[in-house]
Coordinates of C-alpha atoms in Angstrom, one line a residue:
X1 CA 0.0 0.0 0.0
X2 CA 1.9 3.0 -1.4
X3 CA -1.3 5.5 -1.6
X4 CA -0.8 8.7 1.0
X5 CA -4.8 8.9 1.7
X6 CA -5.1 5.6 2.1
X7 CA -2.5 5.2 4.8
X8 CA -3.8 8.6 6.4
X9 CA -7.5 6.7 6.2
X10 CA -6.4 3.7 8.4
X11 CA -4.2 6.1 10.2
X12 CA -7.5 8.5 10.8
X13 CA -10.0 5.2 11.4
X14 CA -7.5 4.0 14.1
X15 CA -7.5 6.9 16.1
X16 CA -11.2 7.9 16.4
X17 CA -12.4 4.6 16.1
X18 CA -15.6 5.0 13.7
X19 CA -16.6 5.3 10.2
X20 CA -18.4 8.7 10.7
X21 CA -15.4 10.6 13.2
X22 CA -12.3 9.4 11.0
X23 CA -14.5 10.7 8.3
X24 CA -15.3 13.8 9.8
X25 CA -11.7 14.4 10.6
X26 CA -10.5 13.5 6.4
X27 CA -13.7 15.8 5.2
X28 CA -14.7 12.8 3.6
X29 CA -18.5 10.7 3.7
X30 CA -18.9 7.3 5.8
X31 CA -19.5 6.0 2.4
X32 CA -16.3 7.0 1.1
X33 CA -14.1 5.8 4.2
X34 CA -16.0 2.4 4.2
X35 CA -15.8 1.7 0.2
X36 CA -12.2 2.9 0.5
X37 CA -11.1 0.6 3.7
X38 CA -12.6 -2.1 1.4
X39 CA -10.4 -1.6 -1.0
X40 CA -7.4 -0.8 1.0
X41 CA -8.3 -4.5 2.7
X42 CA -8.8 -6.2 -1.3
X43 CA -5.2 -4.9 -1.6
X44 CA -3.3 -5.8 1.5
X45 CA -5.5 -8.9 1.2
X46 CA -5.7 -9.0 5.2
X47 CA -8.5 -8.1 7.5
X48 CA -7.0 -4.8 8.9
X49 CA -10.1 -3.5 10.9
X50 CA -12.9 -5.5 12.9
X51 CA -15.9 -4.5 14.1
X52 CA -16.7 -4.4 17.2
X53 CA -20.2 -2.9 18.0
X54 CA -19.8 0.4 16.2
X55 CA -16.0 1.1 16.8
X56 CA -13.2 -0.4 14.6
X57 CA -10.2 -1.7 16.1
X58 CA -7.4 -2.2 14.0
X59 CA -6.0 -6.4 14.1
X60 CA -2.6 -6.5 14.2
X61 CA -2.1 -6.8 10.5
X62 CA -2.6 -3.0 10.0
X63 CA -0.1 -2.2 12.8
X64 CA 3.0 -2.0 10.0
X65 CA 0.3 0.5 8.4
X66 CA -0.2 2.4 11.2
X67 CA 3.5 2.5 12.0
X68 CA 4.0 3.6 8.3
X69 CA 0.8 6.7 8.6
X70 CA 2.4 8.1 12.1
X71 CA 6.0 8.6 10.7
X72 CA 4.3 10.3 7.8
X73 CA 1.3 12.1 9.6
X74 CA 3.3 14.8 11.1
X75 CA 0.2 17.5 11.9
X76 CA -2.1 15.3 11.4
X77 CA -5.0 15.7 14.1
X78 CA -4.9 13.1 17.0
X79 CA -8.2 11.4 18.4
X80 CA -8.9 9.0 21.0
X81 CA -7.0 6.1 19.6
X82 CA -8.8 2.4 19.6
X83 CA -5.8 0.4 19.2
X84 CA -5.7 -3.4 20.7
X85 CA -2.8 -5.6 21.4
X86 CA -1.3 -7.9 18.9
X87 CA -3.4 -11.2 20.9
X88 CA -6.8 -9.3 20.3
X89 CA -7.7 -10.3 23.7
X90 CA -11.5 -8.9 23.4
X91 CA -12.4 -11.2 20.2
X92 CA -16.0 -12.2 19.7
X93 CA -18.1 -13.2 17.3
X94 CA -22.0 -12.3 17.5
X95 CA -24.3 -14.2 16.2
X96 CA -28.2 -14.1 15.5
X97 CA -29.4 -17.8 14.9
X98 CA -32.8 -19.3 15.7
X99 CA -33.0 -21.3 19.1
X100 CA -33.8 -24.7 17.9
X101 CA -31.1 -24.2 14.7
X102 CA -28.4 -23.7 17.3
X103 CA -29.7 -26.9 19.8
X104 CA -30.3 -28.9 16.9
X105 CA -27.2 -28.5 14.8
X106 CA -24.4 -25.8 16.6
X107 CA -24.8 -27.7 20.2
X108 CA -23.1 -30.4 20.2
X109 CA -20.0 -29.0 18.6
X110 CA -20.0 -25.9 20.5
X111 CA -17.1 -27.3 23.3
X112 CA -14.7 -28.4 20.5
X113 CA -14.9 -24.9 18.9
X114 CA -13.9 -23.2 22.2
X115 CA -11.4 -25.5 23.1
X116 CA -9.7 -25.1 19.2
X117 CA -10.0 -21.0 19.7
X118 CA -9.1 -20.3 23.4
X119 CA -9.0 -16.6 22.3
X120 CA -12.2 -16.4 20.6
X121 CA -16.2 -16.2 22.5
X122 CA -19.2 -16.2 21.0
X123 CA -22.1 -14.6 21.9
X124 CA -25.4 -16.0 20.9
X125 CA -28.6 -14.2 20.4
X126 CA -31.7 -15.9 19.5
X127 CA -33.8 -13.2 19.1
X128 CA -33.8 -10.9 16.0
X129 CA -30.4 -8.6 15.8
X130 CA -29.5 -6.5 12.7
X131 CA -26.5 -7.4 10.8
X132 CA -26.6 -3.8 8.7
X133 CA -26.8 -2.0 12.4
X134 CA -23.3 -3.4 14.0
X135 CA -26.0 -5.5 16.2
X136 CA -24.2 -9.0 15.1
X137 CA -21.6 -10.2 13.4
X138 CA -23.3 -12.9 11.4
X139 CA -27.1 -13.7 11.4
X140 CA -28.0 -17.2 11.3
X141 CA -31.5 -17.8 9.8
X142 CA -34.2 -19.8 7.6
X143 CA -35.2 -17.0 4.9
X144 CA -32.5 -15.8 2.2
X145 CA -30.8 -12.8 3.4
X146 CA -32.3 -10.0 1.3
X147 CA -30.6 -6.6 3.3
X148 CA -28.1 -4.4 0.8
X149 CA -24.6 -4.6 1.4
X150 CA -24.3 -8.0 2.7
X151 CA -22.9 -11.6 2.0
X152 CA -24.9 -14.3 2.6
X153 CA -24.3 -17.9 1.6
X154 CA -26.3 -21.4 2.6
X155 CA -24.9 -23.5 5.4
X156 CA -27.3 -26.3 4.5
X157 CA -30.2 -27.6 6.1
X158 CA -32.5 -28.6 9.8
X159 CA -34.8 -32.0 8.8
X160 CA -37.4 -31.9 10.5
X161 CA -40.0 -35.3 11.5
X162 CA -43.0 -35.9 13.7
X163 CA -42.1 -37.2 17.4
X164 CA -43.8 -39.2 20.3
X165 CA -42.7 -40.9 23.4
X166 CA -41.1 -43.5 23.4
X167 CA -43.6 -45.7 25.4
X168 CA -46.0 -43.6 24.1
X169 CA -49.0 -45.5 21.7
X170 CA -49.1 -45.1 18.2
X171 CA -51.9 -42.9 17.8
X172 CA -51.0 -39.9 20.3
X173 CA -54.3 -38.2 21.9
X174 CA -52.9 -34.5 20.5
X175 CA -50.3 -32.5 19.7
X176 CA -47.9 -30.1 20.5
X177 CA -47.1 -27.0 18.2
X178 CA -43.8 -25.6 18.3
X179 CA -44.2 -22.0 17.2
X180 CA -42.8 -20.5 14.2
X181 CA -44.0 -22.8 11.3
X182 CA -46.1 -21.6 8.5
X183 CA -48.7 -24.5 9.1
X184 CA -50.1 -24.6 5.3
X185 CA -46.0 -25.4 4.5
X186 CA -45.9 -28.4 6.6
X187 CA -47.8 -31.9 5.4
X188 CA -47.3 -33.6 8.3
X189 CA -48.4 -30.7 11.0
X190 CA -51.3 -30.3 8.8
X191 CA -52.1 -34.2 9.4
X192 CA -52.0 -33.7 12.9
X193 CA -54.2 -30.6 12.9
X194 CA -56.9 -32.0 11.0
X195 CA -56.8 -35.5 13.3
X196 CA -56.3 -33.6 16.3
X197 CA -57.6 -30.3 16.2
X198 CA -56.2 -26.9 18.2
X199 CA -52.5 -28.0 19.6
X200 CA -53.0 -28.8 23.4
X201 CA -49.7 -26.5 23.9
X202 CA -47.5 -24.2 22.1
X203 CA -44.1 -23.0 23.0
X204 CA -41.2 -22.0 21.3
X205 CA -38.6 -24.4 22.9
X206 CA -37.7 -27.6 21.5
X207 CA -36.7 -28.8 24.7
X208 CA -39.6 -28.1 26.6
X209 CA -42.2 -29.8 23.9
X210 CA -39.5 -32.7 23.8
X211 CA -39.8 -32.6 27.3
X212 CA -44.1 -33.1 27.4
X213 CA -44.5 -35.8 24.8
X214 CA -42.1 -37.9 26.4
X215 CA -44.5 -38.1 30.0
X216 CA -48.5 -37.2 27.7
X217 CA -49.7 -39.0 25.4
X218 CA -48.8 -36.1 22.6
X219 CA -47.1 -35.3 19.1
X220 CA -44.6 -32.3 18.0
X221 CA -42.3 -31.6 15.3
X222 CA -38.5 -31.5 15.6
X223 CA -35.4 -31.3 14.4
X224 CA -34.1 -34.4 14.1
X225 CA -30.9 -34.4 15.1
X226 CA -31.8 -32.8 18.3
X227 CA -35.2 -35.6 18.7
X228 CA -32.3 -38.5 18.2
X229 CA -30.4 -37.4 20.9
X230 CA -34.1 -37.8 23.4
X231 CA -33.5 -41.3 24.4
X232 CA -37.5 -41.0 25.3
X233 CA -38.2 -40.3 21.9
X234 CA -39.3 -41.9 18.4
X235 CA -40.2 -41.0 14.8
X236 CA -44.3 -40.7 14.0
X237 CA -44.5 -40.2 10.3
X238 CA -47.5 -42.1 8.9
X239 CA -46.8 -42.0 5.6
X240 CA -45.2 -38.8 5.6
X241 CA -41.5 -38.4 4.7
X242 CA -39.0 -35.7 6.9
X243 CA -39.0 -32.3 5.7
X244 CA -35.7 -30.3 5.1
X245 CA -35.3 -26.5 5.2
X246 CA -32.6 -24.2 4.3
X247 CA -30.5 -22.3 6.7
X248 CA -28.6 -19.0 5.7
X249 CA -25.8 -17.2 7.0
X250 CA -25.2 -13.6 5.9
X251 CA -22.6 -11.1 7.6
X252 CA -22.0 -7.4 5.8
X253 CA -19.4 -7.3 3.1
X254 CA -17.1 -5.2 5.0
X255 CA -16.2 -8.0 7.1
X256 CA -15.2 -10.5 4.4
X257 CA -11.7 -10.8 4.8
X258 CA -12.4 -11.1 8.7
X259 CA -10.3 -13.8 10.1
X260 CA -12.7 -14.2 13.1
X261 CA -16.4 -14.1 11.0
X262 CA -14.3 -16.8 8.3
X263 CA -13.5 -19.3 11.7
X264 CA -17.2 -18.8 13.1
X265 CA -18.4 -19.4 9.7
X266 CA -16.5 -22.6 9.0
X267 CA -17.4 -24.0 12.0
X268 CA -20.8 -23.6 11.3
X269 CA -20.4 -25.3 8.1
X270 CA -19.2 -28.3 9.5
X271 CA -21.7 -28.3 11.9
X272 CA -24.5 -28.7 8.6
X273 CA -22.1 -31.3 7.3
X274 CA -24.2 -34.8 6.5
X275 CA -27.9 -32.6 5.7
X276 CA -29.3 -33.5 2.8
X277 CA -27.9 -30.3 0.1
X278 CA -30.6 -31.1 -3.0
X279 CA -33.6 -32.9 -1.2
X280 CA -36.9 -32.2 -3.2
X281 CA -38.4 -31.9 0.3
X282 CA -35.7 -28.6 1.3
X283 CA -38.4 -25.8 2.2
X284 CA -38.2 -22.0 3.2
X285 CA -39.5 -22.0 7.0

């Protein structure tokens, strides 16, 4: 990197710590300082900013930059500098995923990912967080990303199948509704609905409904990685074959050459790994 204004935009974005001061403080727009860090980052072809919240901190790839800007800078107006140490020691990775995608799939692998990256949290939210707002990091979901300014790619897939107890009898006395399915979408809840009627319960946790249907005579839908693990549980499907639905990941474009949002991301991919990728059953939730 050889161009003046860029070295004097990581210089500027270091010190004040946001898009809109070190703007401010070059007389430039957000829009220009983010499109140009972009390319400064395409160039140097490391991550030299992460976001954290709304303040950037420099990683320690753009410390040689920084080194390069201050020898040259001399004048240059000084701001409350954001700088970190070379270890990064605050790293975290937020992410928005739906509660039954991260119990059924992230779970179980969540133990080996902290013990390969000592250095590195995560911070799971299961309610709805805005990727475009510096809420998240990466949002986790069932629908196709369709924000501006953002990457998105598909992880893979949840299956879903009908459930009862284990010493339950094959023709359950109603069912359990786990909230957030588009009914009409669904054969087999539809099944249940018109030999059952109104749902005796609804919640929104898949442990909780796995929970009643293993002590009442009742059906729910599940995951069915998560239902597999429920040694009280097995499959009800009369005549109705699992359903599969797709599972996005988007994160905005700014952070693509992010070494942190790359690690959360392929972990998450190997989580999905074994889901069926082309099933003519795969459904938008």
């Amino acid at each position: 990197m050889d161009n003046w204004d860029d070295l004097k935009l990581i210089l500027a974005l270091s010190r004040y710590g946001t898009m809109s001061s070190a703007a401010r403080a070059l007389g430039l727009s957000t829009a220009t300082v983010s499109r140009r860090l972009e390319r400064s980052t395409e160039e140097v072809g490391q991550t030299l900013f992460v976001r954290r919240g709304q303040v950037w901190k420099p990683t320690p790839a753009a410390k040689t930059y920084i080194a390069l800007a201050e020898a040259l800078a001399d004048g240059f107006p000084h701001g409350k500098s954001h700088a970190v140490s070379d270890e990064m020691a605050d790293r975290t990775v937020r992410v928005s995923i739906p509660l039954e995608v991260c119990q059924d799939t992230l779970a179980p692998r969540i133990p080996q990912f902290l013990q390969e990256n000592p250095k590195l949290s995560l911070d799971l939210y299961h309610e709805e967080k805005s990727v475009a707002f510096g809420e998240i990091d990466l949002r986790v979901s069932y629908e196709e990303p369709s924000e501006g300014r953002l990457i998105r790619l598909r992880l893979g897939a949840v299956g879903y199948r009908a459930y009862i107890g284990k010493t339950a009898s094959s023709t359950p006395e109603g069912w359990v509704e786990l909230l957030g399915f588009d009914r009409k979408s669904v054969p087999i809840i539809q099944l249940v609905e018109a030999q059952f009627g109104a749902p005796r319960m609804k919640t929104s946790s898949i442990d909780c409904a796995a929970g009643i249907v293993q002590f009442l005579p009742l059906v729910v839908y599940l995951p069915i990685r998560f239902a597999e693990r429920q040694p009280g549980l097995r499959s009800w499907e009369p005549n109705t074959p699992p359903k599969y639905f797709a599972v996005w990941a988007s994160y905005h474009e700014s952070r693509r050459l992010d070494p942190d949002v790359r690690i959360a991301l392929s972990f998450m991919k190997k989580c999905f790994e074994g889901e069926k990728e082309n099933d003519p059953t795969l459904l938008q939730h």
